[in-house]
PDB file of C-alpha atoms in Angstrom:
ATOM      1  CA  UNK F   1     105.451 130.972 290.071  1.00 40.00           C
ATOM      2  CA  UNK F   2     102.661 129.837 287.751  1.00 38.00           C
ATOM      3  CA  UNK F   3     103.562 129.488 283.702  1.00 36.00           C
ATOM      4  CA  UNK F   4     101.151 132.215 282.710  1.00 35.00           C
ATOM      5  CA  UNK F   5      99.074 134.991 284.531  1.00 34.00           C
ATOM      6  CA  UNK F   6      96.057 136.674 284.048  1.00 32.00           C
ATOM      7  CA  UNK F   7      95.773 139.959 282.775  1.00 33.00           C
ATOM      8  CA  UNK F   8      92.722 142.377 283.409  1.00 33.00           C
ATOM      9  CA  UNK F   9      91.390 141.712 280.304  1.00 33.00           C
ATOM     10  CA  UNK F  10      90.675 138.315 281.147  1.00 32.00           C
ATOM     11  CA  UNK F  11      93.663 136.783 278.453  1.00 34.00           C
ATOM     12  CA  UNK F  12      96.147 135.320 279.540  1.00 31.00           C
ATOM     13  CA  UNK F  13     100.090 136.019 278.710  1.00 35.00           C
ATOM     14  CA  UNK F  14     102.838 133.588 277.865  1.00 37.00           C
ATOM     15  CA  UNK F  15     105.371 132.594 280.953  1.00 33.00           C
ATOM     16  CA  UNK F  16     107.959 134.446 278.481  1.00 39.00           C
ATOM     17  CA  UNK F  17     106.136 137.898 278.323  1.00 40.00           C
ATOM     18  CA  UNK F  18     105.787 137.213 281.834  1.00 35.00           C
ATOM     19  CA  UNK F  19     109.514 137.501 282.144  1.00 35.00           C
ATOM     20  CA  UNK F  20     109.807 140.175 279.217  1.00 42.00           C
ATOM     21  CA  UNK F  21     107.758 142.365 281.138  1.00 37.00           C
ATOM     22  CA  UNK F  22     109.617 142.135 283.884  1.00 35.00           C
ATOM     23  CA  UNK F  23     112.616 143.277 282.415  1.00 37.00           C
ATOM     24  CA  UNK F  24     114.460 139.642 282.940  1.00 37.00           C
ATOM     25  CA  UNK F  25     116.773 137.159 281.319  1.00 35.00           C
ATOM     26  CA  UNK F  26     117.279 133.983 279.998  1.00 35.00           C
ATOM     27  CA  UNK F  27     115.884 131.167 277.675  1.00 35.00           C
ATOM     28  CA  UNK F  28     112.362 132.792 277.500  1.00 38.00           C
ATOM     29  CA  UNK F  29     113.847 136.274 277.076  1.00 40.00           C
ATOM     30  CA  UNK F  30     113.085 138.389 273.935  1.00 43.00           C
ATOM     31  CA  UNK F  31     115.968 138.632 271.698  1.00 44.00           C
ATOM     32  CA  UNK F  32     117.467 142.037 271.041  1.00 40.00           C
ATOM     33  CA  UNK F  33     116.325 144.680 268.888  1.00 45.00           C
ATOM     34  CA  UNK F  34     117.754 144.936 264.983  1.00 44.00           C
ATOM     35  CA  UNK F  35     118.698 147.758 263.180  1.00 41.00           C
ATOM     36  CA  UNK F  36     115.614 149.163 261.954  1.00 48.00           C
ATOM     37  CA  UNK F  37     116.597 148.623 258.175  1.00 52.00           C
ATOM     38  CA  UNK F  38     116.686 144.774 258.782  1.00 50.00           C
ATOM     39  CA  UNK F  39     113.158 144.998 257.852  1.00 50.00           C
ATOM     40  CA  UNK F  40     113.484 147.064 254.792  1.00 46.00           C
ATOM     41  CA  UNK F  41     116.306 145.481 253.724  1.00 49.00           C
ATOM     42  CA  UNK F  42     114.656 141.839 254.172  1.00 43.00           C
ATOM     43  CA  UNK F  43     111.575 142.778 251.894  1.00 41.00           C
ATOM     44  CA  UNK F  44     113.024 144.857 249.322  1.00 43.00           C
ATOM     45  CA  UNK F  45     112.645 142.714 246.828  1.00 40.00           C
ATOM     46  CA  UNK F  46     108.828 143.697 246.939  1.00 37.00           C
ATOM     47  CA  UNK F  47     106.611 146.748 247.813  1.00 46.00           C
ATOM     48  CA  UNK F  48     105.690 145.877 251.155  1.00 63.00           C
ATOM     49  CA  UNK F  49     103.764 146.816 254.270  1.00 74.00           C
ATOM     50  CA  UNK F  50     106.399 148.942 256.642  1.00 75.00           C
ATOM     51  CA  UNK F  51     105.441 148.920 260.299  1.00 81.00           C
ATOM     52  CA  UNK F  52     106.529 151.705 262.390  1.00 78.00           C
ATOM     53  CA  UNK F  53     109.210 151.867 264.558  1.00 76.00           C
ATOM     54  CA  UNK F  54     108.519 151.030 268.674  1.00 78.00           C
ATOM     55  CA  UNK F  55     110.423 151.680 271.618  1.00 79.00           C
ATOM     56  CA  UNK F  56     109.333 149.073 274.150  1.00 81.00           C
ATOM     57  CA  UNK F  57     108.284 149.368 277.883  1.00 78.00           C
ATOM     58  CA  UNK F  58     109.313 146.323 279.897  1.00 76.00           C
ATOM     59  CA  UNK F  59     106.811 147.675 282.763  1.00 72.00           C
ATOM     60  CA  UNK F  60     103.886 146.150 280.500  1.00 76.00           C
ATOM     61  CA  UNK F  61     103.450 143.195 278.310  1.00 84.00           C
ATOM     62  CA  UNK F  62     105.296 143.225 275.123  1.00 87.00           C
ATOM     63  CA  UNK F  63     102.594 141.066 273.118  1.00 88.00           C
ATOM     64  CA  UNK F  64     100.539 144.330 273.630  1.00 84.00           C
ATOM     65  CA  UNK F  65     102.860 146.892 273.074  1.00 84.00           C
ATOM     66  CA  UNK F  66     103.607 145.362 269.551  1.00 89.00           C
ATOM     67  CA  UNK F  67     100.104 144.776 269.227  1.00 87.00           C
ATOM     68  CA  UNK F  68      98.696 148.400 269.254  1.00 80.00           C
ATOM     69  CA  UNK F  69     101.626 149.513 267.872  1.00 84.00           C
ATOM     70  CA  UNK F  70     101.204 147.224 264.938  1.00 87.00           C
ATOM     71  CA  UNK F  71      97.924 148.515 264.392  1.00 84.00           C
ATOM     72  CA  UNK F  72      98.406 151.969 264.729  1.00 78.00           C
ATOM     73  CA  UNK F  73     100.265 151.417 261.424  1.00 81.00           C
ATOM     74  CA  UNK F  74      98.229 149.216 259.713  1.00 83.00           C
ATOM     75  CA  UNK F  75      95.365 151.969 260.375  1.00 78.00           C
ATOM     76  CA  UNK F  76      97.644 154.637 259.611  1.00 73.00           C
ATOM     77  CA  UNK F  77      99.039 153.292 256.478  1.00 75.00           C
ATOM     78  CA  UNK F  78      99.287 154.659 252.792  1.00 73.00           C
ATOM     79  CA  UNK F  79      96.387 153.866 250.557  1.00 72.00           C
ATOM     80  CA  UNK F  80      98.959 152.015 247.795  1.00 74.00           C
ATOM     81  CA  UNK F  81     100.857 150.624 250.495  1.00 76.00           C
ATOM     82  CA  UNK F  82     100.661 146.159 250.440  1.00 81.00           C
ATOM     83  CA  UNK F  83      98.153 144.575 251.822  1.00 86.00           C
ATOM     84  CA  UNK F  84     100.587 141.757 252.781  1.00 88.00           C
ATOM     85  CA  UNK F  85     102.183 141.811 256.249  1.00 90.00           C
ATOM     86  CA  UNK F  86     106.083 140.619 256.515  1.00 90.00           C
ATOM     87  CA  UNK F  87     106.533 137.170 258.169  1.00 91.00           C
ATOM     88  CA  UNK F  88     106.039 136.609 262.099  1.00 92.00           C
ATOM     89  CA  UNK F  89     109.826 136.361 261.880  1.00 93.00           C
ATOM     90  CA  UNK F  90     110.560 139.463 259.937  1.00 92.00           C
ATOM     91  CA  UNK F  91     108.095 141.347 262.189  1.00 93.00           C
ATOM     92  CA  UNK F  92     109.719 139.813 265.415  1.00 93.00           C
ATOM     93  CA  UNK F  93     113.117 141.001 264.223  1.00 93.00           C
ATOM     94  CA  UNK F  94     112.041 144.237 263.532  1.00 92.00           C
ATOM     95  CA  UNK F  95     110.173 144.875 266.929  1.00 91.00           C
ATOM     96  CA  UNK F  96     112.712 143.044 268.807  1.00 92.00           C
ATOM     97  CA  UNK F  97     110.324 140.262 270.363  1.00 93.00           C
ATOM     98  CA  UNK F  98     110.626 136.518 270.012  1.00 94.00           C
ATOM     99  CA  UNK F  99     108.434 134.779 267.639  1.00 94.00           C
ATOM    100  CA  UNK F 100     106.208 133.770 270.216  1.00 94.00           C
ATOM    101  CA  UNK F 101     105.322 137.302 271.587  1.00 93.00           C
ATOM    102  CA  UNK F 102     105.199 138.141 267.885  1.00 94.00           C
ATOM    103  CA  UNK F 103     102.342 135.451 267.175  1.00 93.00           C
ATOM    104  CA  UNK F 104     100.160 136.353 270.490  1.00 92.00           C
ATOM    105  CA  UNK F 105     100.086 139.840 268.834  1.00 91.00           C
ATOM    106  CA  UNK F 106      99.122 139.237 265.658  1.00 93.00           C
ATOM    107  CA  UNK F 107      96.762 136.474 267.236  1.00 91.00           C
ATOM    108  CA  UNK F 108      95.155 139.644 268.648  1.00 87.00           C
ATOM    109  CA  UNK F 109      94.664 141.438 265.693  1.00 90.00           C
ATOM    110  CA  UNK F 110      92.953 138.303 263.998  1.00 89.00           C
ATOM    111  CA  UNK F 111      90.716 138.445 266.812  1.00 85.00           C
ATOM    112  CA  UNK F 112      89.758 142.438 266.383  1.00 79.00           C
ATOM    113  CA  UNK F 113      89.428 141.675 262.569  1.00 84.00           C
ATOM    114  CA  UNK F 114      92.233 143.547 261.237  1.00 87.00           C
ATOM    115  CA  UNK F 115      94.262 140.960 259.529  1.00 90.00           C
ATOM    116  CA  UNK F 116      93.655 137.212 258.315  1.00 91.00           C
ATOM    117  CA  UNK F 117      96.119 134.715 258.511  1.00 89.00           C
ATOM    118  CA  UNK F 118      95.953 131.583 256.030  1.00 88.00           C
ATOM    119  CA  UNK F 119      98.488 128.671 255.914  1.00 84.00           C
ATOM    120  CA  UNK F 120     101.212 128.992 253.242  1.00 81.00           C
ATOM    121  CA  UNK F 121     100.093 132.442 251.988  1.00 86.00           C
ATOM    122  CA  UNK F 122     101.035 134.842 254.565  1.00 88.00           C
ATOM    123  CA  UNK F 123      98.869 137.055 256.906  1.00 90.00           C
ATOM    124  CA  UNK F 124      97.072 139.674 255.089  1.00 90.00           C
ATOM    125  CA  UNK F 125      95.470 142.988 256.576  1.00 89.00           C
ATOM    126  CA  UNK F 126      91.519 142.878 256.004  1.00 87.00           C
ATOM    127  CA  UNK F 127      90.769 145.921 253.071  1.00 80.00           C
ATOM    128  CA  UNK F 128      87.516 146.247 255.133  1.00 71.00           C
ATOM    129  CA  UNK F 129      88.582 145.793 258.704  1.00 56.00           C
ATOM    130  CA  UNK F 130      86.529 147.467 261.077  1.00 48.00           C
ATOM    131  CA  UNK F 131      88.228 150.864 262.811  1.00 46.00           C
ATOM    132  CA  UNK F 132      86.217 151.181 265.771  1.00 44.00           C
ATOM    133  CA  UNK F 133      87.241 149.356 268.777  1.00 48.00           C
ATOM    134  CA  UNK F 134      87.162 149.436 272.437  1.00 49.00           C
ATOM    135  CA  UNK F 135      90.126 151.987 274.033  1.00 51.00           C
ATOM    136  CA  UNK F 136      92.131 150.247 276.291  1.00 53.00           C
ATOM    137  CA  UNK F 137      94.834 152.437 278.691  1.00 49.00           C
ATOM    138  CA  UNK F 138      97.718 150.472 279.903  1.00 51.00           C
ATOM    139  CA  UNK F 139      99.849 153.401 280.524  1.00 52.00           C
ATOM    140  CA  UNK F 140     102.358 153.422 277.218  1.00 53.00           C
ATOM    141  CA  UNK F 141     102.284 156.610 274.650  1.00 54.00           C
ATOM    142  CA  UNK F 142     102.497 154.262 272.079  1.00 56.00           C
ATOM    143  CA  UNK F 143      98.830 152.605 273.116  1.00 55.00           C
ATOM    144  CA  UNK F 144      97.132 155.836 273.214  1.00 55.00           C
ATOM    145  CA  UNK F 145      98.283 156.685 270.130  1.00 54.00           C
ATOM    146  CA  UNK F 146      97.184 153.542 268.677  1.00 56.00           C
ATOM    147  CA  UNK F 147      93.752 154.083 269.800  1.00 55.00           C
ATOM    148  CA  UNK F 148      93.519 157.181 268.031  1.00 54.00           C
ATOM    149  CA  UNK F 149      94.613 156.381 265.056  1.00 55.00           C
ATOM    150  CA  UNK F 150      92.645 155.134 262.044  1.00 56.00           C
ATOM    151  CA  UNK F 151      89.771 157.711 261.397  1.00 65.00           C
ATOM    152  CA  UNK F 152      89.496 159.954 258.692  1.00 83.00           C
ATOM    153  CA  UNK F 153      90.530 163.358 260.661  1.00 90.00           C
ATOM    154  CA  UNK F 154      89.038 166.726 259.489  1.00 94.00           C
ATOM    155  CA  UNK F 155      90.652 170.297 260.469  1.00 95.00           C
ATOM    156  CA  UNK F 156      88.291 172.616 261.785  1.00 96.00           C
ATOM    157  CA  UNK F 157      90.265 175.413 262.253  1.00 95.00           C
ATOM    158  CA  UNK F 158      92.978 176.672 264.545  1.00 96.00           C
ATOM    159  CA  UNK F 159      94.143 180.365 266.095  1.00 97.00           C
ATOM    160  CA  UNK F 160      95.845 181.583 269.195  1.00 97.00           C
ATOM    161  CA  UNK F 161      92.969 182.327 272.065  1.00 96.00           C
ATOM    162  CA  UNK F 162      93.671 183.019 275.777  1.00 95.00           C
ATOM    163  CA  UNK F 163      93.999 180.229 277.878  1.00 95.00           C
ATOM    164  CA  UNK F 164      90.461 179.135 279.301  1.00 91.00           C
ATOM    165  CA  UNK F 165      89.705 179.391 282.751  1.00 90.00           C
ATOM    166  CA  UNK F 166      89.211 175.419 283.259  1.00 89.00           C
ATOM    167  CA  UNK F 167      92.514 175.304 281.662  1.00 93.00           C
ATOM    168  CA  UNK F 168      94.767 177.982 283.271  1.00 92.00           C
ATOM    169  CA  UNK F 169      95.829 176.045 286.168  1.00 93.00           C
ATOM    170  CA  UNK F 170      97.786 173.577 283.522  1.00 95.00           C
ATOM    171  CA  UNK F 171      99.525 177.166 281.806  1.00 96.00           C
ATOM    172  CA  UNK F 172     100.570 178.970 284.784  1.00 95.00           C
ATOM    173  CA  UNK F 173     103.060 180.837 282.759  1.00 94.00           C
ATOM    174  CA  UNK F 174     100.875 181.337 279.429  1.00 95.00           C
ATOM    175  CA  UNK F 175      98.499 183.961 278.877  1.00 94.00           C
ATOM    176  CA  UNK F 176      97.487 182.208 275.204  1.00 97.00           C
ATOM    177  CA  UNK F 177      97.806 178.998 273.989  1.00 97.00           C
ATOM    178  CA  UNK F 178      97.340 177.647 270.499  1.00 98.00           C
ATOM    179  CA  UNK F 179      93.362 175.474 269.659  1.00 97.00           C
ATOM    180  CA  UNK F 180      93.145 172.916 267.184  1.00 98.00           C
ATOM    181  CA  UNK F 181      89.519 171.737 266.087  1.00 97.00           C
ATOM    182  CA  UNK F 182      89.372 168.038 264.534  1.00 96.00           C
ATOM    183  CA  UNK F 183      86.310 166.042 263.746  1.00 95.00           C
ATOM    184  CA  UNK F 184      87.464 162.471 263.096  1.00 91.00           C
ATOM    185  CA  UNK F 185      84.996 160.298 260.993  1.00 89.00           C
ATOM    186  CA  UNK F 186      84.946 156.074 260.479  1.00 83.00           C
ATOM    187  CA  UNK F 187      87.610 155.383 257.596  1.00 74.00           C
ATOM    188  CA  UNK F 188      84.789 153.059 256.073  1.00 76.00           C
ATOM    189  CA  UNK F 189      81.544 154.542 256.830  1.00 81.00           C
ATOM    190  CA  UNK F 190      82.285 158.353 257.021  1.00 86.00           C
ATOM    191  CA  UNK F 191      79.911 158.435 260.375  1.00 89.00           C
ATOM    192  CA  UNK F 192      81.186 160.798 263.085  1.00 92.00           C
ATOM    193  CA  UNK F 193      82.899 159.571 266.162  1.00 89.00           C
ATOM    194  CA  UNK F 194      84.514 161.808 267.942  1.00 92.00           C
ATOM    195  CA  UNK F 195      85.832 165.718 267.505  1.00 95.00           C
ATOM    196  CA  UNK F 196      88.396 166.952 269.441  1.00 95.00           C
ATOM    197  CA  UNK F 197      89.752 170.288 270.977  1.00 96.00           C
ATOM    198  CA  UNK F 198      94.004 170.853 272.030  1.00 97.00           C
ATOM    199  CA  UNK F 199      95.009 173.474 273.578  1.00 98.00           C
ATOM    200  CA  UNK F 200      98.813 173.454 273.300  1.00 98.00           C
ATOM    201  CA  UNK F 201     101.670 175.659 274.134  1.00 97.00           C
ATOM    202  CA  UNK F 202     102.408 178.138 271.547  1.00 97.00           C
ATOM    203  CA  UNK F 203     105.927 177.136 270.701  1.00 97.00           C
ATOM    204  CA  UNK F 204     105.615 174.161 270.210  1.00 97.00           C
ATOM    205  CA  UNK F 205     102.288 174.754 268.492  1.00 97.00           C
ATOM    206  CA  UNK F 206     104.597 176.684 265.864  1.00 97.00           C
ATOM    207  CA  UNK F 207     106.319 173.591 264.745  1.00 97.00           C
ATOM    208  CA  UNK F 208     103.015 171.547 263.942  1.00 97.00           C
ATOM    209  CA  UNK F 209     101.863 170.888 260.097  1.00 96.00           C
ATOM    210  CA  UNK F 210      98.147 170.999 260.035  1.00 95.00           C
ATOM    211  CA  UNK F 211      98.709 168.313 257.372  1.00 93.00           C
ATOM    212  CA  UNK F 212     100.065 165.859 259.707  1.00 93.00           C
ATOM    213  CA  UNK F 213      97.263 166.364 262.269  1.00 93.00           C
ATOM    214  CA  UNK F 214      94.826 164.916 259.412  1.00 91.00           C
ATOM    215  CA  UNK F 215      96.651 161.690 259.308  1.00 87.00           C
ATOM    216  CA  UNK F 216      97.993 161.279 262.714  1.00 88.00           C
ATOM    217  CA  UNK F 217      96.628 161.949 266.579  1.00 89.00           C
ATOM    218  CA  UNK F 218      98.316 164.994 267.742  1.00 93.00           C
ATOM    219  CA  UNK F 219     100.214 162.720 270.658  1.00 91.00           C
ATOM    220  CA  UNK F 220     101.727 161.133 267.483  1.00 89.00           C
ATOM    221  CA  UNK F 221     102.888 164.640 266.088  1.00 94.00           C
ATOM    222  CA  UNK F 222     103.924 165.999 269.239  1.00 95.00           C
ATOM    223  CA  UNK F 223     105.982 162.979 270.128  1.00 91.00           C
ATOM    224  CA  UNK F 224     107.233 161.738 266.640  1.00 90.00           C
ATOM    225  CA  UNK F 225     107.390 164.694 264.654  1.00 93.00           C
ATOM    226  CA  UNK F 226     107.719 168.048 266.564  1.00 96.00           C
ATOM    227  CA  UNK F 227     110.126 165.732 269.091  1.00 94.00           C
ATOM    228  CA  UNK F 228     108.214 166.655 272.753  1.00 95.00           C
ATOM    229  CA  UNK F 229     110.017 164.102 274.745  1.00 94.00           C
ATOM    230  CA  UNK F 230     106.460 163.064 276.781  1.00 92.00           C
ATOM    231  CA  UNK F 231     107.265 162.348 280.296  1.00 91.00           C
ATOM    232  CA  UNK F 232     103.473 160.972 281.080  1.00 89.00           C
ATOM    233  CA  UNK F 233     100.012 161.648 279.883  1.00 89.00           C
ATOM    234  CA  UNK F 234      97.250 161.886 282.769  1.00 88.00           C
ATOM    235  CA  UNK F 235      93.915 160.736 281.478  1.00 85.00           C
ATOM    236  CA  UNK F 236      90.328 161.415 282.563  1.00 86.00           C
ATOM    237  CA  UNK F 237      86.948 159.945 280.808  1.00 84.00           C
ATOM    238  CA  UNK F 238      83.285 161.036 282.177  1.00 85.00           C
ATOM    239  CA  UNK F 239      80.226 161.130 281.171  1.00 85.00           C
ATOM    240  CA  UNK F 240      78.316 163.799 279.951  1.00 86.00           C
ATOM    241  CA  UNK F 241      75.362 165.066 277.934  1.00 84.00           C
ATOM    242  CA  UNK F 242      75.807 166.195 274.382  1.00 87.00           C
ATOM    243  CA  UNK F 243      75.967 170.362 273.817  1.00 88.00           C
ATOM    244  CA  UNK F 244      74.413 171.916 270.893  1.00 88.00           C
ATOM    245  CA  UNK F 245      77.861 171.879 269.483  1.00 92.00           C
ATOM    246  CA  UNK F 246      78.912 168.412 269.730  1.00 93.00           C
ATOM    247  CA  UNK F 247      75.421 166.905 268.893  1.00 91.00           C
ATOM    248  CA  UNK F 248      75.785 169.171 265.274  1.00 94.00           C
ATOM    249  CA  UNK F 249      79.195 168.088 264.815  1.00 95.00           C
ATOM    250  CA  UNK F 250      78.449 163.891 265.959  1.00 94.00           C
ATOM    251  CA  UNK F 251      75.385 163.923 264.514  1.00 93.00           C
ATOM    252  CA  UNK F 252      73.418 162.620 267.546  1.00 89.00           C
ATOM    253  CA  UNK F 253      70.184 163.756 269.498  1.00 88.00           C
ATOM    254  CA  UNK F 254      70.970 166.887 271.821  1.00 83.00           C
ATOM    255  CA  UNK F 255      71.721 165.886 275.676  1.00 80.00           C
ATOM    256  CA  UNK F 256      72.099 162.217 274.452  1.00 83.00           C
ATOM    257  CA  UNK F 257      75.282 160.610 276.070  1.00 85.00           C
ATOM    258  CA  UNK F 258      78.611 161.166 274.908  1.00 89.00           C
ATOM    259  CA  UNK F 259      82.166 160.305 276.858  1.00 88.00           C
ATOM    260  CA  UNK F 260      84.233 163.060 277.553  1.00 90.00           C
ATOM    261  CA  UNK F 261      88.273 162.238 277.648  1.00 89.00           C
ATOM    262  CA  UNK F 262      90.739 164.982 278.640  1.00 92.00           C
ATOM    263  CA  UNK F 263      94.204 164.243 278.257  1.00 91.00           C
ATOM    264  CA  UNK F 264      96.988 166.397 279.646  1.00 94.00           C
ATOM    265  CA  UNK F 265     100.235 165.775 278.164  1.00 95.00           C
ATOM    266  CA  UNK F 266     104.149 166.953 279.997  1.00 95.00           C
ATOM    267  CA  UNK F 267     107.239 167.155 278.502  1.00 95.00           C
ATOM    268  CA  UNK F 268     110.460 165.972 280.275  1.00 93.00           C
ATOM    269  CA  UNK F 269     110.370 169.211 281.818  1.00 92.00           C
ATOM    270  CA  UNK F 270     107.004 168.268 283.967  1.00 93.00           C
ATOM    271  CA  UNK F 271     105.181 171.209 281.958  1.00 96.00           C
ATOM    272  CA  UNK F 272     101.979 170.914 280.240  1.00 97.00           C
ATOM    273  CA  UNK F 273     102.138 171.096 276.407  1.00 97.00           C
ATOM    274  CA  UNK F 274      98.994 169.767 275.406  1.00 98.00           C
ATOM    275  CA  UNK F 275      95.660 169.596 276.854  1.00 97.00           C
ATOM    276  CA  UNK F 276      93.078 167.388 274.783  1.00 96.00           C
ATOM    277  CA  UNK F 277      89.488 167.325 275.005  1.00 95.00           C
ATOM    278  CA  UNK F 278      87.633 164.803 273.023  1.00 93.00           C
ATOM    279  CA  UNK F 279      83.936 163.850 272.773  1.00 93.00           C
ATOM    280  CA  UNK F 280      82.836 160.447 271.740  1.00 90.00           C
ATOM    281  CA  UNK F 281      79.653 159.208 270.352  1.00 89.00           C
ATOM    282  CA  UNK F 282      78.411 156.982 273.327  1.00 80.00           C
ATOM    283  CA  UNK F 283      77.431 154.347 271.050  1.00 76.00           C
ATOM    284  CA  UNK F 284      80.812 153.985 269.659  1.00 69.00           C
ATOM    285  CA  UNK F 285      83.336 153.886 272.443  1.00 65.00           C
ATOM    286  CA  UNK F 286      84.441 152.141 275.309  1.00 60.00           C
ATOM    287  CA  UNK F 287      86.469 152.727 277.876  1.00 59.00           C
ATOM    288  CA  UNK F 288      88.937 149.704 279.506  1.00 59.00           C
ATOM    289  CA  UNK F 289      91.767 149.619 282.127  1.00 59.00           C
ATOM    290  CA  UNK F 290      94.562 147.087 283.110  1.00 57.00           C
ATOM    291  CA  UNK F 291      96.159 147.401 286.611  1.00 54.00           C
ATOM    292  CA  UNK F 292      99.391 145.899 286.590  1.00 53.00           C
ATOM    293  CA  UNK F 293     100.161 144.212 290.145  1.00 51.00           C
ATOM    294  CA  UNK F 294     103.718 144.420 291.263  1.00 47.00           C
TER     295      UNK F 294
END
């Protein structure tokens, strides 16, 4: 065994995520996970930056997991909330990673432009950071819901229709199903990137705020707030030419390219509760993917 691999990406991870990954022990082992208000309780002698909380996947490196994670909340976060991260040691303990895994994430998000580090001050998230970036799937909820996350998200509207006929094979036993409309802009620029269409089951549609959906993708809500326990998420990305519709609502030339993502979300239950369509400006997005080998 070599002391680091390569990933698809063309980086390379530490011998320890190596073993992290693979759900081993020993020396280069992550230590275990804290109490969640070891965090809290470390910085509360000053308003600070709160990560969220993340439930790791040994089946893919950690330095990645935390990584997207991270920035899902940095992207996410309150308008008042610091600017200041916690230590690589606070952050470790609270994601449950050794210091090392900790640094190779936050080395990534130096690279993306979403924090700066400097020596004796701390590591700082950049005010004007850049939001769009290049989707990359490596299988975890928690990745794809990082990669939606940091646009300003408008409502369109929502209602109860009858279930499509490109859609009825996923709700067998549904003869309507809850749409939500979203147009998500760039958090800096206000430019158009994407809108999005989800069909979802109609009780569990019930339980969603339309408040949250304009902070947070609708995985995020489905999985965090209206508790789906998602089993897997089977993704597809095309191309395609812009409609009248989507060229109006992204603002580009009609029939100019766009990428077309459908996502179709199960519960633990192997049914379908979600089905999301999503157009993205071609000149914005990119699409990525990492094959693990075994």
């Amino acid at each position: 065994m070599t002391d680091s691999h390569e990933t698809a990406t063309g980086e390379f991870a530490t011998r320890e995520d190596v073993v992290d990954a693979r759900g081993g022990s020993g020396s280069a082992s992550a230590p275990s996970p804290a109490p969640s208000s070891a965090l809290s309780s470390a910085l509360s002698s000053a308003p600070s930056f709160a990560p969220d909380s993340l439930v790791l996947n040994r089946k893919l490196p950690l330095w990645y997991q935390v990584s997207q994670s991270l920035r899902a909340s940095i992207l996410g976060r309150p308008q008042d909330a610091s600017l200041r991260l916690p230590t690589e040691e606070q952050l470790a303990t609270h994601y449950g990673v050794s210091v090392l895994t900790m640094r190779q994430a936050l080395k990534e998000l130096e690279t993306e432009g979403l924090i700066s580090r400097h020596r004796r001050r701390g590591t700082f998230i950049e005010p004007r950071a850049r939001r769009a970036t290049p989707v990359r799937l490596l299988g975890s909820v928690d990745a794809i819901v990082a990669q939606q996350s940091g646009d300003a998200t408008t409502v369109l509207g929502h209602g109860t229709v009858p279930v499509p006929g490109d859609l009825a094979e996923f709700f067998p036993d549904c003869g309507e199903v809850v749409s939500f409309r979203r147009l998500r802009r760039d958090g800096e620029s206000g430019e158009p990137t994407n809108w999005a269409e989800n069909a979802v089951r109609p009780e569990v549609a019930a339980r969603i705020d339309l408040t949250d959906l304009e902070r947070w993708p609708m995985t995020k809500v489905l999985h965090d707030i209206v508790g789906v326990k998602i089993s897997r998420i089977t993704d597809t990305v095309e191309a395609r030419l812009a409609d009248p519709v989507t060229a109006d609502l992204l603002q580009v030339p009609l029939l100019s390219p766009i990428l077309h993502y459908t996502g179709v979300t199960y519960d633990e239950k192997g049914r379908v509760v979600d089905v999301a369509r999503i157009r993205y400006r071609g000149d914005r997005f990119s699409f990525s993917l990492t094959v693990e080998a075994r």
